[in-house]
């Protein structure tokens, strides 16, 4: 995953209730940790509050459009 990629949260685990199917842009990517910071296209309601950013591991996302594609 690279900075600027359009991604969708696809993990069915604990966070699916809030984030499954949500789209975002990769804002920061750490190949060493295989994790990223995503800026959601629309704020996501999470435990009664809205968040515009989240940090998750790469394996929770599917890349829909890569930078430069």
Coordinates of N, CA, C and O in Angstrom, one line a residue:
X1 N 0.8 -1.2 0.0 CA 0.0 0.0 0.0 C 0.9 1.2 0.0 O 1.9 1.3 0.7
X2 N 0.5 2.2 -0.8 CA 1.3 3.4 -0.9 C 0.4 4.6 -0.6 O -0.8 4.6 -0.7
X3 N 1.1 5.7 -0.2 CA 0.4 7.0 0.1 C -0.3 7.4 -1.1 O 0.2 7.4 -2.2
X4 N -1.6 7.7 -1.0 CA -2.4 8.2 -2.1 C -3.3 7.1 -2.6 O -4.3 7.4 -3.3
X5 N -3.1 5.8 -2.3 CA -4.0 4.7 -2.7 C -5.4 4.9 -2.1 O -5.6 5.3 -1.0
X6 N -6.4 4.6 -3.0 CA -7.8 4.5 -2.5 C -8.0 3.1 -2.0 O -7.8 2.1 -2.7
X7 N -8.4 3.0 -0.8 CA -8.6 1.6 -0.1 C -10.0 1.5 0.5 O -10.6 2.4 0.8
X8 N -10.3 0.2 0.7 CA -11.6 -0.1 1.3 C -11.3 -1.1 2.5 O -10.5 -2.0 2.3
X9 N -11.9 -0.8 3.6 CA -11.8 -1.7 4.8 C -12.6 -3.0 4.5 O -13.8 -2.9 4.3
X10 N -11.9 -4.1 4.6 CA -12.6 -5.4 4.2 C -12.5 -6.5 5.3 O -12.9 -7.6 5.1
X11 N -11.9 -6.1 6.4 CA -11.7 -7.1 7.5 C -13.1 -7.4 8.2 O -13.8 -6.4 8.5
X12 N -13.4 -8.6 8.4 CA -14.6 -9.0 9.1 C -14.5 -9.2 10.6 O -15.4 -9.7 11.2
X13 N -13.4 -8.7 11.2 CA -13.2 -8.9 12.6 C -13.9 -7.9 13.5 O -14.9 -7.3 13.1
X14 N -13.2 -7.6 14.6 CA -13.8 -6.7 15.6 C -14.3 -5.3 15.1 O -15.3 -4.8 15.5
X15 N -13.6 -4.7 14.2 CA -13.9 -3.4 13.7 C -14.9 -3.3 12.5 O -15.3 -2.2 12.1
X16 N -15.3 -4.5 12.0 CA -16.2 -4.5 10.9 C -17.5 -3.8 11.1 O -18.0 -3.1 10.2
X17 N -18.0 -3.9 12.3 CA -19.2 -3.2 12.7 C -19.2 -1.7 12.3 O -20.3 -1.2 12.0
X18 N -18.1 -1.1 12.4 CA -18.0 0.3 12.2 C -17.4 0.7 10.8 O -17.8 1.6 10.2
X19 N -16.4 -0.1 10.4 CA -15.5 0.3 9.3 C -15.7 -0.6 8.0 O -15.3 -0.1 6.9
X20 N -16.3 -1.7 8.1 CA -16.4 -2.6 6.9 C -17.1 -1.9 5.7 O -18.1 -1.3 5.9
X21 N -16.4 -1.9 4.6 CA -16.9 -1.3 3.4 C -16.6 0.2 3.2 O -16.9 0.8 2.2
X22 N -16.0 0.8 4.3 CA -15.7 2.2 4.2 C -14.5 2.5 3.3 O -13.5 1.7 3.3
X23 N -14.5 3.6 2.6 CA -13.4 3.9 1.7 C -12.6 5.0 2.3 O -13.1 5.9 2.9
X24 N -11.3 5.0 2.0 CA -10.4 6.0 2.4 C -9.2 6.2 1.5 O -9.0 5.4 0.6
X25 N -8.4 7.2 1.8 CA -7.1 7.4 1.1 C -6.0 7.1 2.1 O -6.0 7.6 3.2
X26 N -5.0 6.3 1.7 CA -3.8 6.1 2.5 C -3.0 7.3 2.6 O -2.5 7.9 1.6
X27 N -2.9 7.8 3.9 CA -2.2 9.1 4.1 C -0.7 8.8 4.6 O 0.1 9.7 4.4
X28 N -0.5 7.7 5.2 CA 0.9 7.3 5.6 C 1.0 5.8 5.6 O 0.0 5.1 6.0
X29 N 2.1 5.3 5.1 CA 2.2 3.8 5.0 C 3.6 3.4 5.6 O 4.6 4.1 5.3
X30 N 3.6 2.4 6.4 CA 4.8 1.9 7.0 C 5.1 0.5 6.6 O 4.5 -0.5 7.1
X31 N 6.0 0.3 5.5 CA 6.3 -1.1 5.1 C 6.9 -1.9 6.2 O 6.7 -3.1 6.2
X32 N 7.7 -1.3 7.1 CA 8.3 -2.1 8.2 C 7.2 -2.7 9.1 O 7.4 -3.9 9.5
X33 N 6.2 -2.0 9.4 CA 5.1 -2.5 10.3 C 3.9 -3.0 9.5 O 3.0 -3.6 10.1
X34 N 3.9 -2.9 8.2 CA 2.8 -3.3 7.3 C 1.5 -2.7 7.9 O 0.5 -3.4 8.0
X35 N 1.6 -1.4 8.1 CA 0.4 -0.6 8.6 C 0.3 0.7 7.9 O 1.2 1.1 7.2
X36 N -0.9 1.3 8.1 CA -1.1 2.6 7.4 C -2.1 3.5 8.2 O -2.8 3.0 9.1
X37 N -2.1 4.8 7.9 CA -3.0 5.7 8.4 C -3.9 6.0 7.2 O -3.5 6.4 6.1
X38 N -5.2 5.9 7.4 CA -6.2 6.2 6.4 C -7.1 7.4 6.7 O -7.5 7.5 7.9
X39 N -7.3 8.3 5.8 CA -8.2 9.4 5.9 C -9.5 8.9 5.2 O -9.5 8.7 4.0
X40 N -10.6 8.8 6.0 CA -11.8 8.3 5.5 C -12.4 9.3 4.5 O -12.4 10.5 4.8
X41 N -13.1 8.9 3.4 CA -13.7 9.8 2.5 C -14.9 10.5 3.2 O -15.1 11.7 2.9
X42 N -15.5 9.8 4.1 CA -16.6 10.4 4.9 C -16.3 10.0 6.4 O -15.9 8.8 6.6
X43 N -16.4 10.9 7.3 CA -16.2 10.5 8.7 C -17.0 9.2 9.1 O -18.1 9.1 8.7
X44 N -16.4 8.4 9.9 CA -17.0 7.1 10.3 C -17.4 7.2 11.8 O -16.6 7.6 12.6
X45 N -18.6 6.8 12.1 CA -19.1 6.8 13.5 C -18.5 5.6 14.1 O -18.7 4.5 13.7
X46 N -17.8 5.9 15.3 CA -17.2 4.8 16.0 C -17.4 5.1 17.5 O -16.9 6.1 18.0
X47 N -18.1 4.2 18.2 CA -18.5 4.3 19.6 C -19.1 5.7 19.9 O -18.7 6.4 20.9
X48 N -20.0 6.1 19.1 CA -20.8 7.4 19.3 C -20.1 8.6 18.9 O -20.6 9.7 19.1
X49 N -18.9 8.5 18.4 CA -18.1 9.7 17.9 C -17.7 9.5 16.5 O -17.7 8.4 16.0
X50 N -17.4 10.6 15.8 CA -16.9 10.4 14.4 C -15.4 10.6 14.3 O -14.8 11.4 15.0
X51 N -14.9 9.8 13.4 CA -13.4 9.8 13.2 C -13.2 10.0 11.7 O -13.9 9.5 10.9
X52 N -12.2 10.8 11.4 CA -11.8 11.1 10.0 C -10.6 10.3 9.6 O -10.3 10.1 8.4
X53 N -9.8 9.8 10.6 CA -8.6 9.1 10.4 C -8.6 7.8 11.2 O -9.1 7.8 12.3
X54 N -7.9 6.8 10.7 CA -7.7 5.5 11.5 C -6.4 4.9 11.1 O -5.9 5.1 10.0
X55 N -5.8 4.1 12.0 CA -4.5 3.4 11.8 C -4.8 1.9 11.9 O -5.3 1.5 13.0
X56 N -4.5 1.2 10.8 CA -4.8 -0.3 10.8 C -3.6 -1.0 10.0 O -2.9 -0.3 9.3
X57 N -3.6 -2.3 10.2 CA -2.6 -3.0 9.4 C -3.1 -3.2 7.9 O -4.3 -3.1 7.7
X58 N -2.2 -3.4 7.0 CA -2.5 -3.5 5.6 C -3.5 -4.6 5.3 O -4.3 -4.5 4.4
X59 N -3.4 -5.7 6.1 CA -4.3 -6.8 5.7 C -5.8 -6.6 6.0 O -6.6 -7.4 5.7
X60 N -6.1 -5.5 6.5 CA -7.5 -5.1 6.7 C -8.1 -4.4 5.6 O -9.3 -4.0 5.6
X61 N -7.3 -4.1 4.5 CA -7.8 -3.3 3.4 C -7.6 -4.0 2.1 O -6.8 -4.9 1.9
X62 N -8.4 -3.6 1.1 CA -8.2 -3.9 -0.3 C -8.0 -2.6 -1.0 O -8.6 -1.6 -0.8
X63 N -6.9 -2.6 -1.9 CA -6.6 -1.4 -2.6 C -7.5 -1.4 -3.8 O -7.6 -2.3 -4.6
X64 N -8.2 -0.3 -4.0 CA -9.2 -0.1 -5.1 C -8.5 0.7 -6.3 O -8.9 0.5 -7.4
X65 N -7.7 1.6 -6.0 CA -7.0 2.4 -7.0 C -5.6 2.8 -6.5 O -5.6 3.5 -5.5
X66 N -4.6 2.4 -7.2 CA -3.3 2.8 -6.8 C -2.9 4.1 -7.4 O -3.4 4.6 -8.4
X67 N -2.0 4.8 -6.7 CA -1.5 6.1 -7.1 C -0.9 5.9 -8.5 O -0.2 5.0 -8.8
X68 N -1.3 6.8 -9.4 CA -0.8 6.8 -10.7 C -1.5 5.9 -11.7 O -1.2 5.7 -12.8
X69 N -2.5 5.2 -11.2 CA -3.3 4.2 -12.0 C -4.5 5.0 -12.6 O -5.1 5.9 -12.1

